[in-house]
PDB file of C-alpha atoms and ligand atoms in Angstrom:
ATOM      1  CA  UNK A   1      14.836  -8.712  -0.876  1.00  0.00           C
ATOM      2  CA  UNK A   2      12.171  -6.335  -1.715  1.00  0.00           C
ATOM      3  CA  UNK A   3       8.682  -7.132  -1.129  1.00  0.00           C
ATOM      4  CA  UNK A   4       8.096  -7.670  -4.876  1.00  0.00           C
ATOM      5  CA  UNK A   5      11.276  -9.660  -5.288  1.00  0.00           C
ATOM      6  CA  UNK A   6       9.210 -11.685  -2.386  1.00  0.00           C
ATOM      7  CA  UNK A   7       6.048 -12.450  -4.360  1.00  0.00           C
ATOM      8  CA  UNK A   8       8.174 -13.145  -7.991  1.00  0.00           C
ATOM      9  CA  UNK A   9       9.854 -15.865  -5.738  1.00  0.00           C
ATOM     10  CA  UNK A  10       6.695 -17.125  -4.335  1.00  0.00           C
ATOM     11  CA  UNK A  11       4.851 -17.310  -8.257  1.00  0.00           C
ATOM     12  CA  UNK A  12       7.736 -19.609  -8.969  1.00  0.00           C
ATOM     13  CA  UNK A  13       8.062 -20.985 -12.027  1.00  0.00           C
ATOM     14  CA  UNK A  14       4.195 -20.403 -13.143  1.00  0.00           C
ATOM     15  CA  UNK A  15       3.108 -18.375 -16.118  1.00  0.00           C
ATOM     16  CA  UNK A  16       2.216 -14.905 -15.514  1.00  0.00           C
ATOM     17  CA  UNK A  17      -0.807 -14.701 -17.963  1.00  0.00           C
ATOM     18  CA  UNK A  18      -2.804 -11.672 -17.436  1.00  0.00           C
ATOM     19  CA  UNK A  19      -2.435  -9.778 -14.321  1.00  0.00           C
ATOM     20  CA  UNK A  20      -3.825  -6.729 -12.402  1.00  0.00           C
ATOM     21  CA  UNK A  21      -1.871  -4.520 -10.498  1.00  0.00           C
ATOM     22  CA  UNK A  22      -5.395  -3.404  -8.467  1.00  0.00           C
ATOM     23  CA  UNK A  23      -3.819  -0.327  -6.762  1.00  0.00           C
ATOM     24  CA  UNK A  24      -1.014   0.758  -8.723  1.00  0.00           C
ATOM     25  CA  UNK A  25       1.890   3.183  -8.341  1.00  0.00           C
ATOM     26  CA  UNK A  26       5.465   3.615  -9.682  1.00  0.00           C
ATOM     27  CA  UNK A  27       7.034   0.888  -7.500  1.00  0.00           C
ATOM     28  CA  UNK A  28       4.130  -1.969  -8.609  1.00  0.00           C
ATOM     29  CA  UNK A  29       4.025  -0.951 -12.284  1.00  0.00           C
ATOM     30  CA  UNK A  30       7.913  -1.375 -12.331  1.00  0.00           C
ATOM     31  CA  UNK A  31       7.428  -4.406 -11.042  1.00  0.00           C
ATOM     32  CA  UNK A  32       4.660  -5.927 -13.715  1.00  0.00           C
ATOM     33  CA  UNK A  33       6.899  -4.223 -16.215  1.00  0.00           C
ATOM     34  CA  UNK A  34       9.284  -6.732 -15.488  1.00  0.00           C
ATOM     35  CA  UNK A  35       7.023  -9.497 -15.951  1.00  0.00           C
ATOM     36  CA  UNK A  36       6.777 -11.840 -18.934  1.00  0.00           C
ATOM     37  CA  UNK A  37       3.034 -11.425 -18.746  1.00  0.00           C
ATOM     38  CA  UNK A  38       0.390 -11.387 -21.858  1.00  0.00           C
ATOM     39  CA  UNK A  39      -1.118  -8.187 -20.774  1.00  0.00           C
ATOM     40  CA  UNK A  40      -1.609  -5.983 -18.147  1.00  0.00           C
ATOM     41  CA  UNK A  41      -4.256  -3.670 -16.298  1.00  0.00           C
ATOM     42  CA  UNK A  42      -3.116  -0.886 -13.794  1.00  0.00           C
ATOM     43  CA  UNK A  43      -5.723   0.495 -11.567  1.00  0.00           C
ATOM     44  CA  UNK A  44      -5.806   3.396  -9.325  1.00  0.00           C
ATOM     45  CA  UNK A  45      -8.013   5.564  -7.849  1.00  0.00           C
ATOM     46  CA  UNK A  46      -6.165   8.796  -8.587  1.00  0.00           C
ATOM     47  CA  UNK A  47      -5.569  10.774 -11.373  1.00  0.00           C
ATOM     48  CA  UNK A  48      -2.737  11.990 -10.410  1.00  0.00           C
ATOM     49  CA  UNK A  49      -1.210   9.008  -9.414  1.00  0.00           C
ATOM     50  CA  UNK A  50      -2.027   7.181 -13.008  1.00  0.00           C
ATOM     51  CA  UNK A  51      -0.082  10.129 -14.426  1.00  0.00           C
ATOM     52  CA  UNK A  52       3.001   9.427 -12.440  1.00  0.00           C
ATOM     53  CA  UNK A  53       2.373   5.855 -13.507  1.00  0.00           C
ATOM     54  CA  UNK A  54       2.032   6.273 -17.133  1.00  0.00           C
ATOM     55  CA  UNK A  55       5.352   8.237 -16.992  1.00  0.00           C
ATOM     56  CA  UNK A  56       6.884   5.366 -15.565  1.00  0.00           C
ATOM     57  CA  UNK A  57       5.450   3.025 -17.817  1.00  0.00           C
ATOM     58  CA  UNK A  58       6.724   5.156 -21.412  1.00  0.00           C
ATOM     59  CA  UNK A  59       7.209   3.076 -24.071  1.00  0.00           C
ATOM     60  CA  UNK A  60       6.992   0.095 -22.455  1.00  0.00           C
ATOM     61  CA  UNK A  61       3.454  -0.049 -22.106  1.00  0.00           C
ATOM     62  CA  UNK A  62       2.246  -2.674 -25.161  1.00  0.00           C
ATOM     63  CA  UNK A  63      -0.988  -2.056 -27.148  1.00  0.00           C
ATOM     64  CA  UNK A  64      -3.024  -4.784 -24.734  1.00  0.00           C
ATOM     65  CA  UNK A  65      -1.819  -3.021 -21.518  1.00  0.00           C
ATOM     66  CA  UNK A  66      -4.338  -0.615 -19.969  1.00  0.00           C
ATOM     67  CA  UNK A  67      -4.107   2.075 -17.079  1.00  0.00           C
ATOM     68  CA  UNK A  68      -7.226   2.948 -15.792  1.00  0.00           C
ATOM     69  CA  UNK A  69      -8.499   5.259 -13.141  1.00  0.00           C
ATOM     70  CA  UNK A  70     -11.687   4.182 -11.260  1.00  0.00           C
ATOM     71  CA  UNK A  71     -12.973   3.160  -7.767  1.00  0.00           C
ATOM     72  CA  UNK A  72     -13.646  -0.509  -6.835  1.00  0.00           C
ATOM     73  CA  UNK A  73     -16.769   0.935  -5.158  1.00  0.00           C
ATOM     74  CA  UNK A  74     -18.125   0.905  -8.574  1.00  0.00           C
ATOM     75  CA  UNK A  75     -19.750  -2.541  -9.926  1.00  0.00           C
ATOM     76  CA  UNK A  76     -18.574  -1.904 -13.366  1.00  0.00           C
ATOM     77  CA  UNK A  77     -15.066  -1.499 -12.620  1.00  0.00           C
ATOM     78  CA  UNK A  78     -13.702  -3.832 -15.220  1.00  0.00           C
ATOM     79  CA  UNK A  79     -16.891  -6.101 -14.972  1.00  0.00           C
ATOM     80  CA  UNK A  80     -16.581  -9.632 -16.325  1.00  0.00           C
ATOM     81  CA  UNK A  81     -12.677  -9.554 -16.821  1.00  0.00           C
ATOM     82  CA  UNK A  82     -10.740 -12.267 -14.889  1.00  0.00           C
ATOM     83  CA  UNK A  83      -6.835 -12.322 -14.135  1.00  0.00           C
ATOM     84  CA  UNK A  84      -4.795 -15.298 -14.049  1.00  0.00           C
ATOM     85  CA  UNK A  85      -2.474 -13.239 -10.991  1.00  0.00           C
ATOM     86  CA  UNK A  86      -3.849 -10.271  -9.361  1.00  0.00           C
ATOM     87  CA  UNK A  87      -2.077  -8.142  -6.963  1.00  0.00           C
ATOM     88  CA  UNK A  88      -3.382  -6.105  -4.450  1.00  0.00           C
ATOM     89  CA  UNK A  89       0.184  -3.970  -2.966  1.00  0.00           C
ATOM     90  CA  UNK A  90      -0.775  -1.500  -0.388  1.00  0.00           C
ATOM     91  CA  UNK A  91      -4.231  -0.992  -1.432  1.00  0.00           C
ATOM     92  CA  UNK A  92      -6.434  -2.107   1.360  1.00  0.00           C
ATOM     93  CA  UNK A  93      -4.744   0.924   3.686  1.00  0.00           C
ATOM     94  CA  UNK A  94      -5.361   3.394   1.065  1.00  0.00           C
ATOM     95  CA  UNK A  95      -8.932   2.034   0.637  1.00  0.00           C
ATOM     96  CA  UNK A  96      -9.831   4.849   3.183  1.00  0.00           C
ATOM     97  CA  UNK A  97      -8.813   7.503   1.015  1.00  0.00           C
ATOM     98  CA  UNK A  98     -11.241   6.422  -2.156  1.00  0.00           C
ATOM     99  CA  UNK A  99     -13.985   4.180  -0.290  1.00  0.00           C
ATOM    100  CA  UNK A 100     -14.182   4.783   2.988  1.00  0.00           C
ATOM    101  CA  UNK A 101     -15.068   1.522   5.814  1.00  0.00           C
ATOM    102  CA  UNK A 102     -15.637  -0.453   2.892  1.00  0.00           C
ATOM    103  CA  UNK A 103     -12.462  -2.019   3.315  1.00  0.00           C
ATOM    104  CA  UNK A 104     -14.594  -5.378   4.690  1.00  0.00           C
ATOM    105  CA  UNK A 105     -15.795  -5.347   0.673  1.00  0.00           C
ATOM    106  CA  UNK A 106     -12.836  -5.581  -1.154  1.00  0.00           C
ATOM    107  CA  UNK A 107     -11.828  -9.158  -1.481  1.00  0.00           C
ATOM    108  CA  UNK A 108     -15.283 -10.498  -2.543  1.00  0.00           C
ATOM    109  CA  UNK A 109     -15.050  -7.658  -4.801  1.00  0.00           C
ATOM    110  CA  UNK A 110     -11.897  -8.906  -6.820  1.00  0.00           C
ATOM    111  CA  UNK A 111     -12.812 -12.228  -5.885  1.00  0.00           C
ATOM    112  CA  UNK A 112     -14.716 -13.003  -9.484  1.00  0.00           C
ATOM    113  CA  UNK A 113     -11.555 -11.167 -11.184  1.00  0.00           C
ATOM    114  CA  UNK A 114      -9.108 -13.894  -9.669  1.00  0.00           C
ATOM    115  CA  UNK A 115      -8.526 -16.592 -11.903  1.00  0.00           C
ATOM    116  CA  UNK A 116      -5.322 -18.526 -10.298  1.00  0.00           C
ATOM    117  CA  UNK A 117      -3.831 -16.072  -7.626  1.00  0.00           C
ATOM    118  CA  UNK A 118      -3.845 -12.776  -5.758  1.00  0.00           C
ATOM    119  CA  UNK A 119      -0.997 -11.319  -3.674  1.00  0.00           C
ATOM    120  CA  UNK A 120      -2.202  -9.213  -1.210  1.00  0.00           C
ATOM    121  CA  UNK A 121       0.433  -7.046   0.332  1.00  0.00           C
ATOM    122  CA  UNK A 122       0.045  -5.094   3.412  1.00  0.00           C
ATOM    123  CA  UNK A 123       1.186  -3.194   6.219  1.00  0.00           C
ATOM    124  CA  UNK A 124       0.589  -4.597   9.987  1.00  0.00           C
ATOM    125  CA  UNK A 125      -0.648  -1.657  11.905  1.00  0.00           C
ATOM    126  CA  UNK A 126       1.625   0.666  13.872  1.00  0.00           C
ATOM    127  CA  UNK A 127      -0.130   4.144  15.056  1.00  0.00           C
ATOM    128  CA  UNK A 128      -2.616   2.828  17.412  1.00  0.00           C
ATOM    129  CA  UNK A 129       0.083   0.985  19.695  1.00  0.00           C
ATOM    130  CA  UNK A 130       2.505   2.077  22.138  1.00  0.00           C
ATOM    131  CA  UNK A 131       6.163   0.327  21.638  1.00  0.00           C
ATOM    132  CA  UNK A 132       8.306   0.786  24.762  1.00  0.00           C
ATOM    133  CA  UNK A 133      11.756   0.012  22.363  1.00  0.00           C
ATOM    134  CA  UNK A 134      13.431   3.236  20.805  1.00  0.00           C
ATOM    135  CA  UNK A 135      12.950   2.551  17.443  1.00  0.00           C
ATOM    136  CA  UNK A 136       9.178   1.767  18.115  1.00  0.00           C
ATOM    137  CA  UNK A 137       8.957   4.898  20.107  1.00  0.00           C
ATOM    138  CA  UNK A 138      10.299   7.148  16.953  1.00  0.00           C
ATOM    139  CA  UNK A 139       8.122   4.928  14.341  1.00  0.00           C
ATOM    140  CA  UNK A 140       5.024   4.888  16.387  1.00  0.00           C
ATOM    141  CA  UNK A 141       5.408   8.925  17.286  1.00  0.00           C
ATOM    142  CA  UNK A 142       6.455   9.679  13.242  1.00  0.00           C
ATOM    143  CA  UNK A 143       3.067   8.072  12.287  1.00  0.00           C
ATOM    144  CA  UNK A 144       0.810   9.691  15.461  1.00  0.00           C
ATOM    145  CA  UNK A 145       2.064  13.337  14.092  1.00  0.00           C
ATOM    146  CA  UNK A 146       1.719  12.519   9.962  1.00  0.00           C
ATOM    147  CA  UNK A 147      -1.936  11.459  10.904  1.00  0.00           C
ATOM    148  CA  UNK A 148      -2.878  14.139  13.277  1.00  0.00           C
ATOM    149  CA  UNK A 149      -1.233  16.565  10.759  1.00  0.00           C
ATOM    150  CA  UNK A 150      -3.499  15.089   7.915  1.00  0.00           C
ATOM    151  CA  UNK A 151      -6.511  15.283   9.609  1.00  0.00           C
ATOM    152  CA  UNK A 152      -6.293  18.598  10.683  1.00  0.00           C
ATOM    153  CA  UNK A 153      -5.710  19.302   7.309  1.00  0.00           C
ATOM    154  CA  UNK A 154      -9.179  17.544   6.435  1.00  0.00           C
ATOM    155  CA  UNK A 155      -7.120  14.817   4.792  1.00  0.00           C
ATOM    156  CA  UNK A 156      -7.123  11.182   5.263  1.00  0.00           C
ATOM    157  CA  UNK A 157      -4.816   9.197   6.703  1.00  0.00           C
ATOM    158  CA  UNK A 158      -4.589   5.177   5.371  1.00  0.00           C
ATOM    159  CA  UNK A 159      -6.018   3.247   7.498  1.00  0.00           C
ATOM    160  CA  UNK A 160      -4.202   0.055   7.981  1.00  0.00           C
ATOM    161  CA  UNK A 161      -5.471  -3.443   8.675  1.00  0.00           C
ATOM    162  CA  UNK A 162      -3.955  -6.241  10.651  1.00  0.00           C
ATOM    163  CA  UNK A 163      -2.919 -10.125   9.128  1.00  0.00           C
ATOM    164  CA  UNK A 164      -5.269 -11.610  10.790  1.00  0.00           C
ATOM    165  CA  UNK A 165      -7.696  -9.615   9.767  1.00  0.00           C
ATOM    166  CA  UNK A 166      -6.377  -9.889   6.203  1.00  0.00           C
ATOM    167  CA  UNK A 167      -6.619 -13.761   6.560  1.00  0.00           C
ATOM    168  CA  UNK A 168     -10.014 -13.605   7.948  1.00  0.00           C
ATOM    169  CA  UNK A 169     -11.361 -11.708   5.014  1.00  0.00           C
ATOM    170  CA  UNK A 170      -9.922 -13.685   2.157  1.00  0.00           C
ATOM    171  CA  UNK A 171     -11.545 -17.056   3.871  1.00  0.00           C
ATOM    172  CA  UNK A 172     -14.728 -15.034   3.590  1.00  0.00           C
ATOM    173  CA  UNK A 173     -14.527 -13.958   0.303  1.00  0.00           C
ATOM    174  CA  UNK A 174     -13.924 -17.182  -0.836  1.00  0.00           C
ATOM    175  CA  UNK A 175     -10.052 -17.302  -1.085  1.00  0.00           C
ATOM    176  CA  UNK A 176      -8.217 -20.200   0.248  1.00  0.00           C
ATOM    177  CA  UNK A 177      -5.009 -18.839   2.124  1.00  0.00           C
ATOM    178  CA  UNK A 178      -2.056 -20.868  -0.144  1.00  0.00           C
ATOM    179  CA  UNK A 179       0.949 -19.003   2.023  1.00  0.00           C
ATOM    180  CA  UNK A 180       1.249 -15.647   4.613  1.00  0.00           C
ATOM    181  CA  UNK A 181       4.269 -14.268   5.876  1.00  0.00           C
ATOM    182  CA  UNK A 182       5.274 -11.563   7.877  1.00  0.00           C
ATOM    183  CA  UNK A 183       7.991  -9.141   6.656  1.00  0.00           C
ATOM    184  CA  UNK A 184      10.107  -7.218   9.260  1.00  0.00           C
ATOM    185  CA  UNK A 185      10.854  -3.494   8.253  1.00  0.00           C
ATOM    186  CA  UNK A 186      13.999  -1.365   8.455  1.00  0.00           C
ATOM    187  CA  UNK A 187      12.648   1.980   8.101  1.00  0.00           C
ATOM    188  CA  UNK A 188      15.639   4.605   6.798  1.00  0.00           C
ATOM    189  CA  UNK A 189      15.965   8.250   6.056  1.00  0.00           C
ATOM    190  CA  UNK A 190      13.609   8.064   3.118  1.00  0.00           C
ATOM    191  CA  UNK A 191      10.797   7.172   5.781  1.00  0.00           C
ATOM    192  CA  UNK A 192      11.522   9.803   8.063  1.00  0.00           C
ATOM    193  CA  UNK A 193      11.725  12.571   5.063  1.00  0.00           C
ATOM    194  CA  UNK A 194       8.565  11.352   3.122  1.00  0.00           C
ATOM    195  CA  UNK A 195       6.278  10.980   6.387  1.00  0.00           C
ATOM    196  CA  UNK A 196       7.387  14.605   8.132  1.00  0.00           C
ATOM    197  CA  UNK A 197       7.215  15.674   4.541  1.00  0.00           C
ATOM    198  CA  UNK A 198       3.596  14.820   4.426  1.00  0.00           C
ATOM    199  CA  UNK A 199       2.984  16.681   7.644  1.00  0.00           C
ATOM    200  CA  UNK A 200       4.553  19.855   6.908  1.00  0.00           C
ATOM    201  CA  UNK A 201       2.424  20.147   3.174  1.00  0.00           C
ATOM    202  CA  UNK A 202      -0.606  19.644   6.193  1.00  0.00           C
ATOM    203  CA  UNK A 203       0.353  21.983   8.821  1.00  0.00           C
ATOM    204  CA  UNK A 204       0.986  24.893   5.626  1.00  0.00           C
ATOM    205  CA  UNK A 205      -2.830  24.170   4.624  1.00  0.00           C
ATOM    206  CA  UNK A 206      -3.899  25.021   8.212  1.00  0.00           C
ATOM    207  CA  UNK A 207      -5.543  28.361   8.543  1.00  0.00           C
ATOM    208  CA  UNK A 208      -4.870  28.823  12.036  1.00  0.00           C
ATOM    209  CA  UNK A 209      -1.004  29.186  12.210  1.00  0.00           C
ATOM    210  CA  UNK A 210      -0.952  29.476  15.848  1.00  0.00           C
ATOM    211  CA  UNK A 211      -1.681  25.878  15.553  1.00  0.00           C
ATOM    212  CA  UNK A 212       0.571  25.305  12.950  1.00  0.00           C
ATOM    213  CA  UNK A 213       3.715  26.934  14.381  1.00  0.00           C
ATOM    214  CA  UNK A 214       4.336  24.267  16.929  1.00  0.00           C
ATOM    215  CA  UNK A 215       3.443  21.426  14.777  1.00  0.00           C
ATOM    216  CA  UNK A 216       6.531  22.510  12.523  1.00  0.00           C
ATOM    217  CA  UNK A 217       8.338  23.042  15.425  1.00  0.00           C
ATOM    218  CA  UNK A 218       7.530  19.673  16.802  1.00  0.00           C
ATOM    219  CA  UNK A 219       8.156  18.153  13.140  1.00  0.00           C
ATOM    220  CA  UNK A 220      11.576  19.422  12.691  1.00  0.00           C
ATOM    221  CA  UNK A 221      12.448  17.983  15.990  1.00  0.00           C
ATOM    222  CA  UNK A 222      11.216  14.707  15.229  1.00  0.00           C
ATOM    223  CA  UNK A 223      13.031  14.753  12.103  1.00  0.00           C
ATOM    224  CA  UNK A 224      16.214  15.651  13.842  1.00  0.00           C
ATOM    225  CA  UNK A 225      16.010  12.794  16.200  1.00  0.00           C
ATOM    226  CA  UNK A 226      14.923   9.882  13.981  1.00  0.00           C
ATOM    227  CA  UNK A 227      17.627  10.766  11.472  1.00  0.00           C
ATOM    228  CA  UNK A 228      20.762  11.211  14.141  1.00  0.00           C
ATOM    229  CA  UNK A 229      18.997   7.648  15.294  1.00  0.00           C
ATOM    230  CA  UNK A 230      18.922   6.157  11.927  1.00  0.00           C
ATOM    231  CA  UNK A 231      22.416   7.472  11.354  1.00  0.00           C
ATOM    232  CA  UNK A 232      24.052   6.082  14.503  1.00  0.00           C
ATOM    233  CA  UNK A 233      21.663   2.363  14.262  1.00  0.00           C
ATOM    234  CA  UNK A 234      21.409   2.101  10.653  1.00  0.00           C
ATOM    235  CA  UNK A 235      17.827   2.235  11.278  1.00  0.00           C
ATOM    236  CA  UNK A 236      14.830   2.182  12.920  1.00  0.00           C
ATOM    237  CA  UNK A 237      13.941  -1.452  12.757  1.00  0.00           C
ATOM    238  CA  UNK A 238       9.852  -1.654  13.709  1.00  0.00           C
ATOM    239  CA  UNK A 239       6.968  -3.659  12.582  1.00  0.00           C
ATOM    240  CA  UNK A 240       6.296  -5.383   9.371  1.00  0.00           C
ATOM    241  CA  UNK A 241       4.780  -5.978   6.183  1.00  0.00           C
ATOM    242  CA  UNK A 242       2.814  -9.126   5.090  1.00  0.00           C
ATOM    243  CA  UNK A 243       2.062 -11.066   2.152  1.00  0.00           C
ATOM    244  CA  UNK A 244      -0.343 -13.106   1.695  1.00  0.00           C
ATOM    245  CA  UNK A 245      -0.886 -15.631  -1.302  1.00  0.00           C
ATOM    246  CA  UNK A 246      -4.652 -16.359  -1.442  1.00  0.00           C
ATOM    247  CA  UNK A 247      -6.350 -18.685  -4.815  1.00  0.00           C
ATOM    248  CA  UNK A 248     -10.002 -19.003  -5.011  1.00  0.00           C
ATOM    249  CA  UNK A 249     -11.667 -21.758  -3.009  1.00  0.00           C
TER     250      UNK A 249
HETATM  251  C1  LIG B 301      -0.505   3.293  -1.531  1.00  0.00           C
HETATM  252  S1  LIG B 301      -0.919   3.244  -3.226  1.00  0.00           S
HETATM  253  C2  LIG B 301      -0.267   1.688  -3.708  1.00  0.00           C
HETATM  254  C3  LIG B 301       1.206   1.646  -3.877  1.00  0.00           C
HETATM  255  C4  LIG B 301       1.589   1.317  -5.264  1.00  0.00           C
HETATM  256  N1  LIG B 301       1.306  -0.062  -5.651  1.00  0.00           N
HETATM  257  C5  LIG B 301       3.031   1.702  -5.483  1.00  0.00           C
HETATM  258  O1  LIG B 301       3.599   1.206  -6.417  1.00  0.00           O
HETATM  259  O2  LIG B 301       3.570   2.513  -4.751  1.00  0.00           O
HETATM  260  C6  LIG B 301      -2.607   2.769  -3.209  1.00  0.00           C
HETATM  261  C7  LIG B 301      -3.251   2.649  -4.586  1.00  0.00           C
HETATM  262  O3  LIG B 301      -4.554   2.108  -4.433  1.00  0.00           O
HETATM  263  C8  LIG B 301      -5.465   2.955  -5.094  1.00  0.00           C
HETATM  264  N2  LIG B 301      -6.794   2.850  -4.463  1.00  0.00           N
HETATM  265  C9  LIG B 301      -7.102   2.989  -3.168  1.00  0.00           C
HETATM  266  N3  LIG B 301      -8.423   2.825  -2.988  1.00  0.00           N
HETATM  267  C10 LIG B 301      -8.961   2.560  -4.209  1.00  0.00           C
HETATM  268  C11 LIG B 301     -10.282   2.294  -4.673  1.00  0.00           C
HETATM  269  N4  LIG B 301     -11.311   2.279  -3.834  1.00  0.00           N
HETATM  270  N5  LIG B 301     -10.447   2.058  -5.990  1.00  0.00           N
HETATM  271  C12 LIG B 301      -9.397   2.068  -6.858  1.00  0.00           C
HETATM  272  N6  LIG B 301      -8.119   2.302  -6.459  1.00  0.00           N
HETATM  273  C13 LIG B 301      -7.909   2.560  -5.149  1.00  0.00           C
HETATM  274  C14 LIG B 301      -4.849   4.329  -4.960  1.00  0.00           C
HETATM  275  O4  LIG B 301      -5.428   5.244  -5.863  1.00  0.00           O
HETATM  276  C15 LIG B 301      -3.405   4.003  -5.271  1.00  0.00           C
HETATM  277  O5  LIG B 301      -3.213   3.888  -6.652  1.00  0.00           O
END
């Protein structure tokens, strides 16, 4: 079951109404286009990314849908508009990348723009720690390159926060936690492609190839021995996602 799957089964049998996809992408909006909701508003930071997303969308975006780009940093984001289900999928990692260690903000922030529920969906973090198992070993080292990669490229990386952390943040902001669960993760080849992808675009930006020579070299090795390992385990099993079903106090 996909993590969406997850959260349609945990809204049950209650109405949709209007909902917020608060940091959107192709995998969310095909989600909310799949809802029976009475409108929708996609937000993301990038234009780029609301490109992609339109194109998804097509024709199935109705006259009272909306797509926006804009930065939650900004007080007027969507000022005074309220959401009967809100959800927030992957977007307090990426917060890094828009608004940088104002992640702390974020849930008081979309607090007034809850009206019955937000999902939050996240990623427990996995770069800082040091797994001993070999599927952590190949996750963990995957993740340690992509980052190093990015920010030699003067990129950066997401920065990911824990569930605790999550939990401890929505109490503040005045959620009430309704349900959390921890998801575990299968990672396959489409992980090990997109992540090494992401470091090679890096290492080709670097101006000192010296240094980028033995990155690639190091990448393709990587990529050799987390796909022969996915291949032979059907896997690299490591870590999880979270969800986390907050309503306002
Ligand atoms: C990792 S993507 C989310 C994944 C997405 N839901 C999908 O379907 O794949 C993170 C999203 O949050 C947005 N985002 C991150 N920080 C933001 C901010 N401060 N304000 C507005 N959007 C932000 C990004 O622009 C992007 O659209």
């Amino acid at each position: 079951m996909s993590l969406y799957e997850r959260v349609t089964a945990l809204h049950g049998h209650r109405p949709w109404g209007a909902v917020l996809d608060a940091g959107t992408g192709r995998s969310s909006m095909r989600w909310l286009l799949g809802l029976d909701s009475e409108r929708w508003t996609a937000v993301t930071g990038s234009q780029a990314m609301a490109d992609r997303t339109r194109r998804e969308a097509g024709e199935r975006m109705r006259p009272q849908d909306r797509l926006l780009v804009g930065n939650w940093i900004d007080p007027g984001l969507l000022a005074g508009d309220r959401y009967d289900t809100v959800l927030a999928d992957y977007l307090l990692g990426a917060i890094e990348g828009f608004a940088p260690y104002w992640q702390d903000r974020l849930f008081e922030r979309l607090r007034p723009l809850v009206g019955r529920r937000l999902y939050v969906l996240g990623l427990e973090p996995y770069v800082p720690l040091s797994p001993t198992d070999a599927d952590g070993r190949l996750v963990n080292e995957i993740g340690r390159l992509r980052d190093a990669c990015l920010l030699l490229a003067d990129d950066r990386p997401y920065r990911e926060y824990p569930l605790d952390w999550t939990l401890r943040h929505l109490e503040r902001a005045g959620f009430r936690v309704a349900d959390a669960e921890a998801i575990p993760i299968r990672y396959g080849e489409r992980f090990v492609h997109s992540q090494l992808d992401m470091c090679l675009q890096a290492a080709g930006k670097l101006r000192d190839r010296r240094l980028a020579a033995p990155l690639l070299a190091h990448a393709a090795d990587l990529r050799a021995r987390a796909l022969a390992h996915v291949a032979r385990e059907g896997g690299l099993r490591h870590g999880h996602d979270y969800i986390v079903t907050a309503e306002p106090a």
